[in-house]
C-alpha cells in the first residue's frame, strides 16, 4: 500500500548514524548540542532543547509556563491528542477551540469569543496551544494581538511545520509566541525516528525545559543550592524526567536537517502538482495554495470532500492500495476527554473531521504515483456524484 507519508533515509543518513555507533558517545555527547544549535539557527530562535518526542516537548513547555491543576489551557480541537494531553499531565482543564472547516487551523474569531466570555467569568486561560495543521501556519499576528490583550502564553505546536514560513519568518523563530515545538517522527518533515525539540527566545523557559528534560538535575556549579560541594557533586533540584534525545538520533537529525530545503521543495512541488490535477474536480475543496506571506511545509495534503462520501472514499482508495489517512478525530471525541466532562461539539471541527482526507505526499513519492493518486480520487468521486 502506498503510504500517506514515510521517511526519506539516504546513504549520508546511514553513514552519520554508523559514525556515532563507533564514536565515544551514544548519548549525552556533543551531537545533541550541535543538532539543537542547527535547528535554532535554521528557524531563527535563540534557544533549543532537543528531546525524545514532540509529546515530551509539549510537556516541558507546559512546565516552563508553570501550568498547574485548575489552570485553563485552550487547544485547537483538530490535532493529535498530544497537543492537549500535555496540559492534562499537570492537571489543567482543557478547553477546545473550534477550527476553520476547510483548513482545520484554529478559528481566531472563535478563540476571541471564548476569551471575551472567559474574561467576564474570571477564567482566562494560562496557555493557548495553536497547531499549524498539515504545516499551514495559523494567523500568528492576530493571535499575538490576543495574547497581548488577554495575557496568555502562546505555544505553537509545529509538529507538522518545520520549514513553514509566516510573514517572512520561519515557524520556530518564536517571533509571535513563547515556545514552539517540533516532532521528528518518521512521517514528519525530517526524522530522528522518535524525537522532538522545544524552541524559545526566553532564557528562563529554556533553563526550565533543559533541566526538566534530564531529571531536574543541575550540573552548573554556580547554580547549585549546596555550594560546599566536592568535585563530583551535582544535584537534583526538581522532579524532572528523562526526555533526552540520544546522539544516534541527533546524528540522524543533523544529517536530515542538511537536506530539509530539498525535502520541502519536493513537498511544495507535489502540492502544486496536486493543485493542478485536482482543481477542476467538482465539489472538491483543495488546501490553500502558498503565498509569499504564508508558506506551508506540506506535511499533509488534505482535501475536503463534498457530501457524505468521505468514509466510503477512504475505504475505496485503500482498496486501490492508496494509503489515505484521516487527521484527526476532534480531540474532545476521544473517550478519555469524554470521561472528563461533556464537551460541546464544535461545528468547524465536526465538518473538518467528517469531510477531510489526507492523500499521499512525501519526498520519495514519484510523479507517476502522484498522478495515479489524483486520477483514482477523481474517478471515484465521479462515481459518487453519478
Ligand atoms: C500536531 C501534533 N502534535 C504533537 C504530536 C506528537 O509528536 P510525537 O509523536 O513526536 O510525540 C504529533 C504527532 O503526530 C502531532 O501530529
mmCIF file of C-alpha atoms and ligand atoms in Angstrom:
data_model
loop_
_atom_site.group_PDB
_atom_site.id
_atom_site.type_symbol
_atom_site.label_atom_id
_atom_site.label_comp_id
_atom_site.label_asym_id
_atom_site.label_seq_id
_atom_site.Cartn_x
_atom_site.Cartn_y
_atom_site.Cartn_z
ATOM 1 C CA UNK A 1 0.000 0.000 0.000
ATOM 2 C CA UNK A 2 1.286 3.450 -0.888
ATOM 3 C CA UNK A 3 1.583 5.281 2.469
ATOM 4 C CA UNK A 4 0.249 8.800 3.039
ATOM 5 C CA UNK A 5 3.753 9.663 4.213
ATOM 6 C CA UNK A 6 7.053 7.993 5.021
ATOM 7 C CA UNK A 7 10.632 8.893 5.909
ATOM 8 C CA UNK A 8 13.424 9.619 3.410
ATOM 9 C CA UNK A 9 16.599 7.847 4.569
ATOM 10 C CA UNK A 10 19.631 8.064 2.302
ATOM 11 C CA UNK A 11 23.282 6.942 2.314
ATOM 12 C CA UNK A 12 24.516 10.047 4.179
ATOM 13 C CA UNK A 13 21.969 9.386 6.961
ATOM 14 C CA UNK A 14 23.178 5.798 7.290
ATOM 15 C CA UNK A 15 26.787 6.946 7.457
ATOM 16 C CA UNK A 16 26.022 9.615 10.068
ATOM 17 C CA UNK A 17 24.383 7.039 12.346
ATOM 18 C CA UNK A 18 27.121 4.449 11.757
ATOM 19 C CA UNK A 19 29.792 7.027 12.685
ATOM 20 C CA UNK A 20 28.121 7.652 16.048
ATOM 21 C CA UNK A 21 27.943 3.949 16.796
ATOM 22 C CA UNK A 22 31.733 3.729 16.579
ATOM 23 C CA UNK A 23 32.355 7.038 18.401
ATOM 24 C CA UNK A 24 32.754 7.525 22.140
ATOM 25 C CA UNK A 25 29.185 8.752 22.710
ATOM 26 C CA UNK A 26 25.845 7.092 22.140
ATOM 27 C CA UNK A 27 24.091 9.595 24.378
ATOM 28 C CA UNK A 28 24.882 12.836 26.274
ATOM 29 C CA UNK A 29 27.555 13.637 23.669
ATOM 30 C CA UNK A 30 28.361 16.701 21.568
ATOM 31 C CA UNK A 31 25.939 15.978 18.703
ATOM 32 C CA UNK A 32 22.897 16.888 20.760
ATOM 33 C CA UNK A 33 24.028 20.499 21.182
ATOM 34 C CA UNK A 34 25.078 20.616 17.530
ATOM 35 C CA UNK A 35 21.620 19.472 16.411
ATOM 36 C CA UNK A 36 19.919 21.918 18.802
ATOM 37 C CA UNK A 37 22.081 24.791 17.503
ATOM 38 C CA UNK A 38 21.423 23.847 13.881
ATOM 39 C CA UNK A 39 17.637 23.767 14.337
ATOM 40 C CA UNK A 40 17.687 27.039 16.327
ATOM 41 C CA UNK A 41 19.788 28.710 13.581
ATOM 42 C CA UNK A 42 17.586 27.338 10.823
ATOM 43 C CA UNK A 43 14.443 28.707 12.483
ATOM 44 C CA UNK A 44 15.948 31.923 13.838
ATOM 45 C CA UNK A 45 15.352 31.206 17.542
ATOM 46 C CA UNK A 46 17.804 31.775 20.398
ATOM 47 C CA UNK A 47 17.429 28.563 22.390
ATOM 48 C CA UNK A 48 16.583 24.933 21.639
ATOM 49 C CA UNK A 49 16.168 21.807 23.776
ATOM 50 C CA UNK A 50 16.264 18.505 21.919
ATOM 51 C CA UNK A 51 14.043 15.793 23.406
ATOM 52 C CA UNK A 52 12.855 12.264 22.656
ATOM 53 C CA UNK A 53 9.437 13.269 21.214
ATOM 54 C CA UNK A 54 7.235 16.242 20.497
ATOM 55 C CA UNK A 55 4.961 14.939 23.255
ATOM 56 C CA UNK A 56 7.837 15.425 25.716
ATOM 57 C CA UNK A 57 8.484 18.869 24.218
ATOM 58 C CA UNK A 58 4.830 19.847 24.777
ATOM 59 C CA UNK A 59 5.007 18.624 28.384
ATOM 60 C CA UNK A 60 8.202 20.611 29.033
ATOM 61 C CA UNK A 61 6.621 23.740 27.565
ATOM 62 C CA UNK A 62 3.656 23.410 29.934
ATOM 63 C CA UNK A 63 6.076 23.015 32.864
ATOM 64 C CA UNK A 64 8.005 26.103 31.734
ATOM 65 C CA UNK A 65 4.746 28.096 31.716
ATOM 66 C CA UNK A 66 4.063 26.933 35.273
ATOM 67 C CA UNK A 67 0.768 25.243 34.337
ATOM 68 C CA UNK A 68 -0.937 23.760 37.385
ATOM 69 C CA UNK A 69 -4.062 21.933 38.421
ATOM 70 C CA UNK A 70 -7.174 24.036 37.759
ATOM 71 C CA UNK A 71 -5.470 26.323 35.225
ATOM 72 C CA UNK A 72 -7.187 26.600 31.843
ATOM 73 C CA UNK A 73 -5.414 25.638 28.642
ATOM 74 C CA UNK A 74 -7.060 26.173 25.238
ATOM 75 C CA UNK A 75 -6.161 23.790 22.408
ATOM 76 C CA UNK A 76 -7.121 23.557 18.705
ATOM 77 C CA UNK A 77 -9.866 20.934 18.550
ATOM 78 C CA UNK A 78 -8.359 19.224 15.492
ATOM 79 C CA UNK A 79 -4.954 17.816 16.335
ATOM 80 C CA UNK A 80 -3.172 14.743 17.570
ATOM 81 C CA UNK A 81 -4.125 14.066 21.201
ATOM 82 C CA UNK A 82 -0.645 15.014 22.487
ATOM 83 C CA UNK A 83 -1.465 18.718 21.876
ATOM 84 C CA UNK A 84 -3.990 18.534 24.725
ATOM 85 C CA UNK A 85 -2.568 15.736 26.874
ATOM 86 C CA UNK A 86 0.410 17.879 27.882
ATOM 87 C CA UNK A 87 -1.949 20.143 29.848
ATOM 88 C CA UNK A 88 -3.685 17.169 31.467
ATOM 89 C CA UNK A 89 -0.334 15.787 32.723
ATOM 90 C CA UNK A 90 -0.318 18.824 35.023
ATOM 91 C CA UNK A 91 -3.976 18.586 35.949
ATOM 92 C CA UNK A 92 -5.116 21.624 33.949
ATOM 93 C CA UNK A 93 -8.600 21.995 32.432
ATOM 94 C CA UNK A 94 -8.553 21.713 28.655
ATOM 95 C CA UNK A 95 -10.990 23.689 26.519
ATOM 96 C CA UNK A 96 -11.100 23.230 22.756
ATOM 97 C CA UNK A 97 -11.035 25.985 20.158
ATOM 98 C CA UNK A 98 -13.094 25.491 17.001
ATOM 99 C CA UNK A 99 -11.283 25.369 13.664
ATOM 100 C CA UNK A 100 -11.798 26.505 10.103
ATOM 101 C CA UNK A 101 -13.897 23.822 8.411
ATOM 102 C CA UNK A 102 -11.569 23.578 5.391
ATOM 103 C CA UNK A 103 -8.042 24.139 6.786
ATOM 104 C CA UNK A 104 -8.537 22.651 10.264
ATOM 105 C CA UNK A 105 -6.491 25.521 11.707
ATOM 106 C CA UNK A 106 -7.850 27.285 14.760
ATOM 107 C CA UNK A 107 -10.525 29.855 14.120
ATOM 108 C CA UNK A 108 -9.231 33.078 15.674
ATOM 109 C CA UNK A 109 -12.752 34.589 15.848
ATOM 110 C CA UNK A 110 -13.927 31.574 17.849
ATOM 111 C CA UNK A 111 -10.937 31.954 20.168
ATOM 112 C CA UNK A 112 -11.691 35.636 20.669
ATOM 113 C CA UNK A 113 -15.289 34.840 21.640
ATOM 114 C CA UNK A 114 -14.036 32.261 24.166
ATOM 115 C CA UNK A 115 -11.648 34.830 25.642
ATOM 116 C CA UNK A 116 -14.323 37.518 25.972
ATOM 117 C CA UNK A 117 -16.556 35.059 27.829
ATOM 118 C CA UNK A 118 -13.701 33.724 29.975
ATOM 119 C CA UNK A 119 -12.671 37.237 30.986
ATOM 120 C CA UNK A 120 -16.186 38.004 32.194
ATOM 121 C CA UNK A 121 -16.076 34.811 34.288
ATOM 122 C CA UNK A 122 -12.508 35.397 35.514
ATOM 123 C CA UNK A 123 -11.389 32.133 33.913
ATOM 124 C CA UNK A 124 -8.866 33.258 31.327
ATOM 125 C CA UNK A 125 -6.503 30.562 30.012
ATOM 126 C CA UNK A 126 -2.858 30.400 31.039
ATOM 127 C CA UNK A 127 -1.861 28.928 27.671
ATOM 128 C CA UNK A 128 -3.245 28.731 24.133
ATOM 129 C CA UNK A 129 -1.899 25.848 22.012
ATOM 130 C CA UNK A 130 -2.025 26.752 18.324
ATOM 131 C CA UNK A 131 -1.423 23.857 15.918
ATOM 132 C CA UNK A 132 -0.064 24.575 12.423
ATOM 133 C CA UNK A 133 -2.140 21.751 10.985
ATOM 134 C CA UNK A 134 -0.585 19.979 7.990
ATOM 135 C CA UNK A 135 2.198 22.593 8.112
ATOM 136 C CA UNK A 136 -0.025 25.564 7.220
ATOM 137 C CA UNK A 137 0.791 28.495 9.541
ATOM 138 C CA UNK A 138 -2.019 29.831 11.714
ATOM 139 C CA UNK A 139 -2.650 33.580 11.813
ATOM 140 C CA UNK A 140 0.135 34.344 14.305
ATOM 141 C CA UNK A 141 -0.221 38.113 14.034
ATOM 142 C CA UNK A 142 -3.836 38.057 15.211
ATOM 143 C CA UNK A 143 -3.002 35.502 17.879
ATOM 144 C CA UNK A 144 -0.185 37.637 19.244
ATOM 145 C CA UNK A 145 -2.582 40.605 19.495
ATOM 146 C CA UNK A 146 -4.998 38.464 21.527
ATOM 147 C CA UNK A 147 -2.068 37.250 23.625
ATOM 148 C CA UNK A 148 -1.144 40.848 24.438
ATOM 149 C CA UNK A 149 -4.747 41.709 25.282
ATOM 150 C CA UNK A 150 -5.628 38.642 27.372
ATOM 151 C CA UNK A 151 -2.202 37.751 28.807
ATOM 152 C CA UNK A 152 -1.898 34.068 27.906
ATOM 153 C CA UNK A 153 1.248 32.198 26.855
ATOM 154 C CA UNK A 154 1.209 31.147 23.208
ATOM 155 C CA UNK A 155 2.573 27.685 22.406
ATOM 156 C CA UNK A 156 2.995 26.792 18.727
ATOM 157 C CA UNK A 157 2.535 23.072 18.130
ATOM 158 C CA UNK A 158 4.617 22.927 14.970
ATOM 159 C CA UNK A 159 4.911 19.120 14.896
ATOM 160 C CA UNK A 160 3.943 19.375 11.200
ATOM 161 C CA UNK A 161 5.548 22.682 10.351
ATOM 162 C CA UNK A 162 9.366 22.586 10.261
ATOM 163 C CA UNK A 163 10.334 24.840 7.347
ATOM 164 C CA UNK A 164 6.961 26.600 7.106
ATOM 165 C CA UNK A 165 7.108 30.399 6.903
ATOM 166 C CA UNK A 166 4.810 33.151 8.126
ATOM 167 C CA UNK A 167 5.263 36.792 7.088
ATOM 168 C CA UNK A 168 8.892 36.160 6.130
ATOM 169 C CA UNK A 169 9.900 34.335 9.357
ATOM 170 C CA UNK A 170 10.383 30.618 9.777
ATOM 171 C CA UNK A 171 7.961 28.836 12.087
ATOM 172 C CA UNK A 172 10.091 28.160 15.158
ATOM 173 C CA UNK A 173 11.502 31.693 15.286
ATOM 174 C CA UNK A 174 9.011 32.313 18.147
ATOM 175 C CA UNK A 175 8.564 35.850 16.841
ATOM 176 C CA UNK A 176 4.915 35.833 17.924
ATOM 177 C CA UNK A 177 4.900 33.085 20.546
ATOM 178 C CA UNK A 178 6.631 31.971 23.742
ATOM 179 C CA UNK A 179 7.635 28.448 22.748
ATOM 180 C CA UNK A 180 7.434 26.378 19.553
ATOM 181 C CA UNK A 181 7.698 22.580 19.491
ATOM 182 C CA UNK A 182 8.597 20.247 16.610
ATOM 183 C CA UNK A 183 8.240 16.499 16.025
ATOM 184 C CA UNK A 184 10.813 14.357 14.248
ATOM 185 C CA UNK A 185 8.621 11.263 13.999
ATOM 186 C CA UNK A 186 9.259 9.371 10.705
ATOM 187 C CA UNK A 187 6.295 10.849 8.805
ATOM 188 C CA UNK A 188 7.288 14.433 9.661
ATOM 189 C CA UNK A 189 9.434 16.865 7.626
ATOM 190 C CA UNK A 190 12.719 15.440 8.993
ATOM 191 C CA UNK A 191 13.116 12.436 11.241
ATOM 192 C CA UNK A 192 15.191 11.170 14.145
ATOM 193 C CA UNK A 193 12.923 8.058 14.445
ATOM 194 C CA UNK A 194 11.335 9.381 17.640
ATOM 195 C CA UNK A 195 12.306 12.908 18.624
ATOM 196 C CA UNK A 196 11.271 16.474 19.151
ATOM 197 C CA UNK A 197 12.525 19.908 20.064
ATOM 198 C CA UNK A 198 11.438 22.988 22.031
ATOM 199 C CA UNK A 199 12.466 26.414 20.696
ATOM 200 C CA UNK A 200 12.212 29.704 22.553
ATOM 201 C CA UNK A 201 13.723 33.173 22.867
ATOM 202 C CA UNK A 202 13.049 33.225 26.605
ATOM 203 C CA UNK A 203 16.095 32.230 28.642
ATOM 204 C CA UNK A 204 14.089 31.352 31.744
ATOM 205 C CA UNK A 205 11.839 28.945 29.796
ATOM 206 C CA UNK A 206 14.925 27.462 28.146
ATOM 207 C CA UNK A 207 16.614 26.774 31.505
ATOM 208 C CA UNK A 208 13.486 25.161 32.933
ATOM 209 C CA UNK A 209 12.936 22.938 29.877
ATOM 210 C CA UNK A 210 16.604 21.924 29.790
ATOM 211 C CA UNK A 211 16.648 20.997 33.471
ATOM 212 C CA UNK A 212 13.345 19.086 33.406
ATOM 213 C CA UNK A 213 14.412 17.166 30.270
ATOM 214 C CA UNK A 214 17.174 15.500 32.284
ATOM 215 C CA UNK A 215 15.770 14.521 35.711
ATOM 216 C CA UNK A 216 15.714 18.079 37.084
ATOM 217 C CA UNK A 217 19.452 17.764 37.659
ATOM 218 C CA UNK A 218 21.720 20.815 37.824
ATOM 219 C CA UNK A 219 25.413 20.464 36.919
ATOM 220 C CA UNK A 220 26.316 24.161 36.751
ATOM 221 C CA UNK A 221 28.371 24.782 39.921
ATOM 222 C CA UNK A 222 27.218 28.398 40.096
ATOM 223 C CA UNK A 223 23.560 27.323 40.309
ATOM 224 C CA UNK A 224 23.838 24.648 42.996
ATOM 225 C CA UNK A 225 21.818 25.003 46.179
ATOM 226 C CA UNK A 226 24.597 23.403 48.212
ATOM 227 C CA UNK A 227 27.750 25.375 47.472
ATOM 228 C CA UNK A 228 30.021 23.224 49.702
ATOM 229 C CA UNK A 229 30.380 20.592 47.046
ATOM 230 C CA UNK A 230 33.117 18.080 46.370
ATOM 231 C CA UNK A 231 34.324 17.811 42.763
ATOM 232 C CA UNK A 232 31.894 15.027 41.711
ATOM 233 C CA UNK A 233 28.809 16.775 43.083
ATOM 234 C CA UNK A 234 25.647 17.557 41.103
ATOM 235 C CA UNK A 235 22.182 17.936 42.474
ATOM 236 C CA UNK A 236 18.572 17.200 41.577
ATOM 237 C CA UNK A 237 16.591 20.357 42.134
ATOM 238 C CA UNK A 238 13.257 19.477 40.512
ATOM 239 C CA UNK A 239 11.243 16.323 39.850
ATOM 240 C CA UNK A 240 12.264 16.075 36.192
ATOM 241 C CA UNK A 241 12.176 13.365 33.538
ATOM 242 C CA UNK A 242 14.480 11.502 31.208
ATOM 243 C CA UNK A 243 13.297 13.085 27.958
ATOM 244 C CA UNK A 244 16.767 13.199 26.403
ATOM 245 C CA UNK A 245 17.492 12.665 22.725
ATOM 246 C CA UNK A 246 20.389 10.246 22.059
ATOM 247 C CA UNK A 247 23.449 11.010 19.945
ATOM 248 C CA UNK A 248 22.257 8.425 17.425
ATOM 249 C CA UNK A 249 19.085 10.434 16.950
ATOM 250 C CA UNK A 250 20.944 13.750 16.914
ATOM 251 C CA UNK A 251 23.312 12.468 14.200
ATOM 252 C CA UNK A 252 20.352 11.448 12.069
ATOM 253 C CA UNK A 253 18.686 14.804 12.778
ATOM 254 C CA UNK A 254 21.787 16.773 11.711
ATOM 255 C CA UNK A 255 22.049 14.791 8.514
ATOM 256 C CA UNK A 256 18.329 15.193 7.783
ATOM 257 C CA UNK A 257 18.324 18.917 8.537
ATOM 258 C CA UNK A 258 21.102 19.414 5.956
ATOM 259 C CA UNK A 259 18.539 18.274 3.371
ATOM 260 C CA UNK A 260 15.416 19.919 4.720
ATOM 261 C CA UNK A 261 15.190 22.519 1.959
ATOM 262 C CA UNK A 262 15.350 19.782 -0.649
ATOM 263 C CA UNK A 263 12.606 17.824 1.181
ATOM 264 C CA UNK A 264 10.491 20.980 1.381
ATOM 265 C CA UNK A 265 10.999 21.827 -2.300
ATOM 266 C CA UNK A 266 9.781 18.344 -3.262
ATOM 267 C CA UNK A 267 6.750 18.624 -0.970
ATOM 268 C CA UNK A 268 5.894 22.071 -2.380
ATOM 269 C CA UNK A 269 6.227 20.861 -5.962
ATOM 270 C CA UNK A 270 3.939 17.926 -5.207
ATOM 271 C CA UNK A 271 1.337 20.177 -3.585
ATOM 272 C CA UNK A 272 1.389 22.343 -6.726
ATOM 273 C CA UNK A 273 1.061 19.285 -8.947
ATOM 274 C CA UNK A 274 -1.957 18.030 -6.959
ATOM 275 C CA UNK A 275 -3.435 21.534 -7.187
ATOM 276 C CA UNK A 276 -3.193 21.418 -10.987
ATOM 277 C CA UNK A 277 -4.535 17.872 -11.318
ATOM 278 C CA UNK A 278 -7.446 18.293 -8.896
ATOM 279 C CA UNK A 279 -8.521 21.892 -9.427
ATOM 280 C CA UNK A 280 -11.449 21.131 -11.737
ATOM 281 C CA UNK A 281 -12.861 18.238 -9.714
ATOM 282 C CA UNK A 282 -16.444 19.106 -8.825
ATOM 283 C CA UNK A 283 -17.143 19.667 -5.128
ATOM 284 C CA UNK A 284 -13.569 19.028 -4.008
ATOM 285 C CA UNK A 285 -12.050 21.784 -1.839
ATOM 286 C CA UNK A 286 -8.255 21.877 -2.018
ATOM 287 C CA UNK A 287 -5.840 23.214 0.595
ATOM 288 C CA UNK A 288 -4.942 26.904 0.358
ATOM 289 C CA UNK A 289 -2.032 27.451 -2.030
ATOM 290 C CA UNK A 290 1.190 29.004 -0.737
ATOM 291 C CA UNK A 291 1.645 32.772 -0.843
ATOM 292 C CA UNK A 292 4.692 34.886 -0.041
ATOM 293 C CA UNK A 293 3.097 35.643 3.351
ATOM 294 C CA UNK A 294 2.258 32.064 4.274
ATOM 295 C CA UNK A 295 4.287 29.082 3.125
ATOM 296 C CA UNK A 296 3.208 25.626 4.264
ATOM 297 C CA UNK A 297 5.693 22.824 4.907
ATOM 298 C CA UNK A 298 3.101 20.476 3.309
ATOM 299 C CA UNK A 299 3.418 17.757 5.916
ATOM 300 C CA UNK A 300 -0.050 16.667 4.773
ATOM 301 C CA UNK A 301 -2.118 17.266 1.643
ATOM 302 C CA UNK A 302 -5.671 17.376 2.991
ATOM 303 C CA UNK A 303 -8.642 17.577 0.628
ATOM 304 C CA UNK A 304 -12.213 18.323 1.670
ATOM 305 C CA UNK A 305 -14.798 16.067 0.031
ATOM 306 C CA UNK A 306 -18.367 17.019 -0.808
ATOM 307 C CA UNK A 307 -21.471 15.422 0.760
ATOM 308 C CA UNK A 308 -21.184 12.344 2.937
ATOM 309 C CA UNK A 309 -18.792 10.238 0.893
ATOM 310 C CA UNK A 310 -15.641 10.571 2.980
ATOM 311 C CA UNK A 311 -15.765 7.186 4.748
ATOM 312 C CA UNK A 312 -16.704 5.358 1.563
ATOM 313 C CA UNK A 313 -13.898 7.057 -0.352
ATOM 314 C CA UNK A 314 -11.451 6.228 2.411
ATOM 315 C CA UNK A 315 -12.292 2.526 2.016
ATOM 316 C CA UNK A 316 -12.296 2.634 -1.782
ATOM 317 C CA UNK A 317 -8.941 4.398 -2.010
ATOM 318 C CA UNK A 318 -7.388 1.898 0.389
ATOM 319 C CA UNK A 319 -8.821 -0.937 -1.752
ATOM 320 C CA UNK A 320 -6.859 0.665 -4.590
ATOM 321 C CA UNK A 321 -3.739 0.490 -2.362
ATOM 322 C CA UNK A 322 -3.669 4.226 -1.722
ATOM 323 C CA UNK A 323 -2.996 4.630 1.995
ATOM 324 C CA UNK A 324 -5.104 7.689 2.695
ATOM 325 C CA UNK A 325 -5.499 8.761 6.315
ATOM 326 C CA UNK A 326 -7.775 10.848 8.475
ATOM 327 C CA UNK A 327 -6.222 13.633 10.572
ATOM 328 C CA UNK A 328 -7.911 13.900 13.051
ATOM 329 C CA UNK A 329 -10.900 12.937 15.175
ATOM 330 C CA UNK A 330 -11.702 16.066 17.246
ATOM 331 C CA UNK A 331 -9.754 15.550 20.472
ATOM 332 C CA UNK A 332 -12.869 16.070 22.620
ATOM 333 C CA UNK A 333 -14.458 12.978 20.989
ATOM 334 C CA UNK A 334 -11.896 10.575 22.468
ATOM 335 C CA UNK A 335 -13.323 8.539 25.381
ATOM 336 C CA UNK A 336 -10.715 9.900 27.810
ATOM 337 C CA UNK A 337 -11.824 13.502 27.170
ATOM 338 C CA UNK A 338 -15.488 12.453 27.172
ATOM 339 C CA UNK A 339 -14.905 10.982 30.628
ATOM 340 C CA UNK A 340 -13.708 14.357 31.943
ATOM 341 C CA UNK A 341 -16.812 16.351 31.083
ATOM 342 C CA UNK A 342 -19.369 16.815 28.332
ATOM 343 C CA UNK A 343 -17.576 18.802 25.679
ATOM 344 C CA UNK A 344 -19.760 20.754 23.266
ATOM 345 C CA UNK A 345 -19.346 19.589 19.661
ATOM 346 C CA UNK A 346 -17.777 22.332 17.558
ATOM 347 C CA UNK A 347 -19.184 22.942 14.065
ATOM 348 C CA UNK A 348 -15.928 23.623 12.218
ATOM 349 C CA UNK A 349 -14.150 20.657 13.838
ATOM 350 C CA UNK A 350 -17.056 18.301 13.117
ATOM 351 C CA UNK A 351 -17.207 19.394 9.464
ATOM 352 C CA UNK A 352 -13.434 19.167 9.013
ATOM 353 C CA UNK A 353 -13.266 15.723 10.591
ATOM 354 C CA UNK A 354 -16.121 14.225 8.579
ATOM 355 C CA UNK A 355 -15.108 15.614 5.163
ATOM 356 C CA UNK A 356 -11.317 15.555 5.073
ATOM 357 C CA UNK A 357 -8.824 13.016 3.731
ATOM 358 C CA UNK A 358 -5.018 13.156 3.715
ATOM 359 C CA UNK A 359 -3.737 11.808 0.414
ATOM 360 C CA UNK A 360 -0.126 10.642 -0.174
ATOM 361 C CA UNK A 361 2.558 13.318 -0.202
ATOM 362 C CA UNK A 362 6.197 12.751 0.778
ATOM 363 C CA UNK A 363 9.581 13.454 -0.869
ATOM 364 C CA UNK A 364 10.031 9.988 -2.359
ATOM 365 C CA UNK A 365 6.551 9.932 -3.969
ATOM 366 C CA UNK A 366 7.110 9.772 -7.734
ATOM 367 C CA UNK A 367 5.180 11.946 -10.165
ATOM 368 C CA UNK A 368 3.610 8.812 -11.683
ATOM 369 C CA UNK A 369 2.391 7.713 -8.233
ATOM 370 C CA UNK A 370 1.047 11.204 -7.567
ATOM 371 C CA UNK A 371 -0.807 11.242 -10.918
ATOM 372 C CA UNK A 372 -2.253 7.817 -10.133
ATOM 373 C CA UNK A 373 -3.497 9.037 -6.703
ATOM 374 C CA UNK A 374 -5.114 12.118 -8.254
ATOM 375 C CA UNK A 375 -6.716 10.158 -11.116
ATOM 376 C CA UNK A 376 -8.092 7.459 -8.776
ATOM 377 C CA UNK A 377 -9.530 10.077 -6.429
ATOM 378 C CA UNK A 378 -11.217 11.884 -9.346
ATOM 379 C CA UNK A 379 -12.700 8.753 -10.870
ATOM 380 C CA UNK A 380 -14.049 7.537 -7.500
ATOM 381 C CA UNK A 381 -15.527 10.975 -6.837
ATOM 382 C CA UNK A 382 -17.156 10.968 -10.294
ATOM 383 C CA UNK A 383 -18.756 7.618 -9.413
ATOM 384 C CA UNK A 384 -20.048 9.069 -6.109
ATOM 385 C CA UNK A 385 -21.545 12.033 -7.975
ATOM 386 C CA UNK A 386 -23.159 9.972 -10.747
HETATM 387 C C1 LIG B 1 0.118 18.087 15.902
HETATM 388 C C2 LIG B 1 0.942 17.084 16.659
HETATM 389 N N1 LIG B 1 1.406 17.426 17.869
HETATM 390 C C3 LIG B 1 2.156 16.570 18.584
HETATM 391 C C4 LIG B 1 2.470 15.321 18.112
HETATM 392 C C5 LIG B 1 3.292 14.379 18.948
HETATM 393 O O1 LIG B 1 4.512 14.115 18.311
HETATM 394 P P1 LIG B 1 5.460 12.921 18.762
HETATM 395 O O2 LIG B 1 4.972 11.692 18.072
HETATM 396 O O3 LIG B 1 6.822 13.336 18.271
HETATM 397 O O4 LIG B 1 5.398 12.827 20.238
HETATM 398 C C6 LIG B 1 2.015 14.923 16.850
HETATM 399 C C7 LIG B 1 2.342 13.592 16.328
HETATM 400 O O5 LIG B 1 1.860 13.133 15.331
HETATM 401 C C8 LIG B 1 1.229 15.832 16.101
HETATM 402 O O6 LIG B 1 0.755 15.492 14.901
#
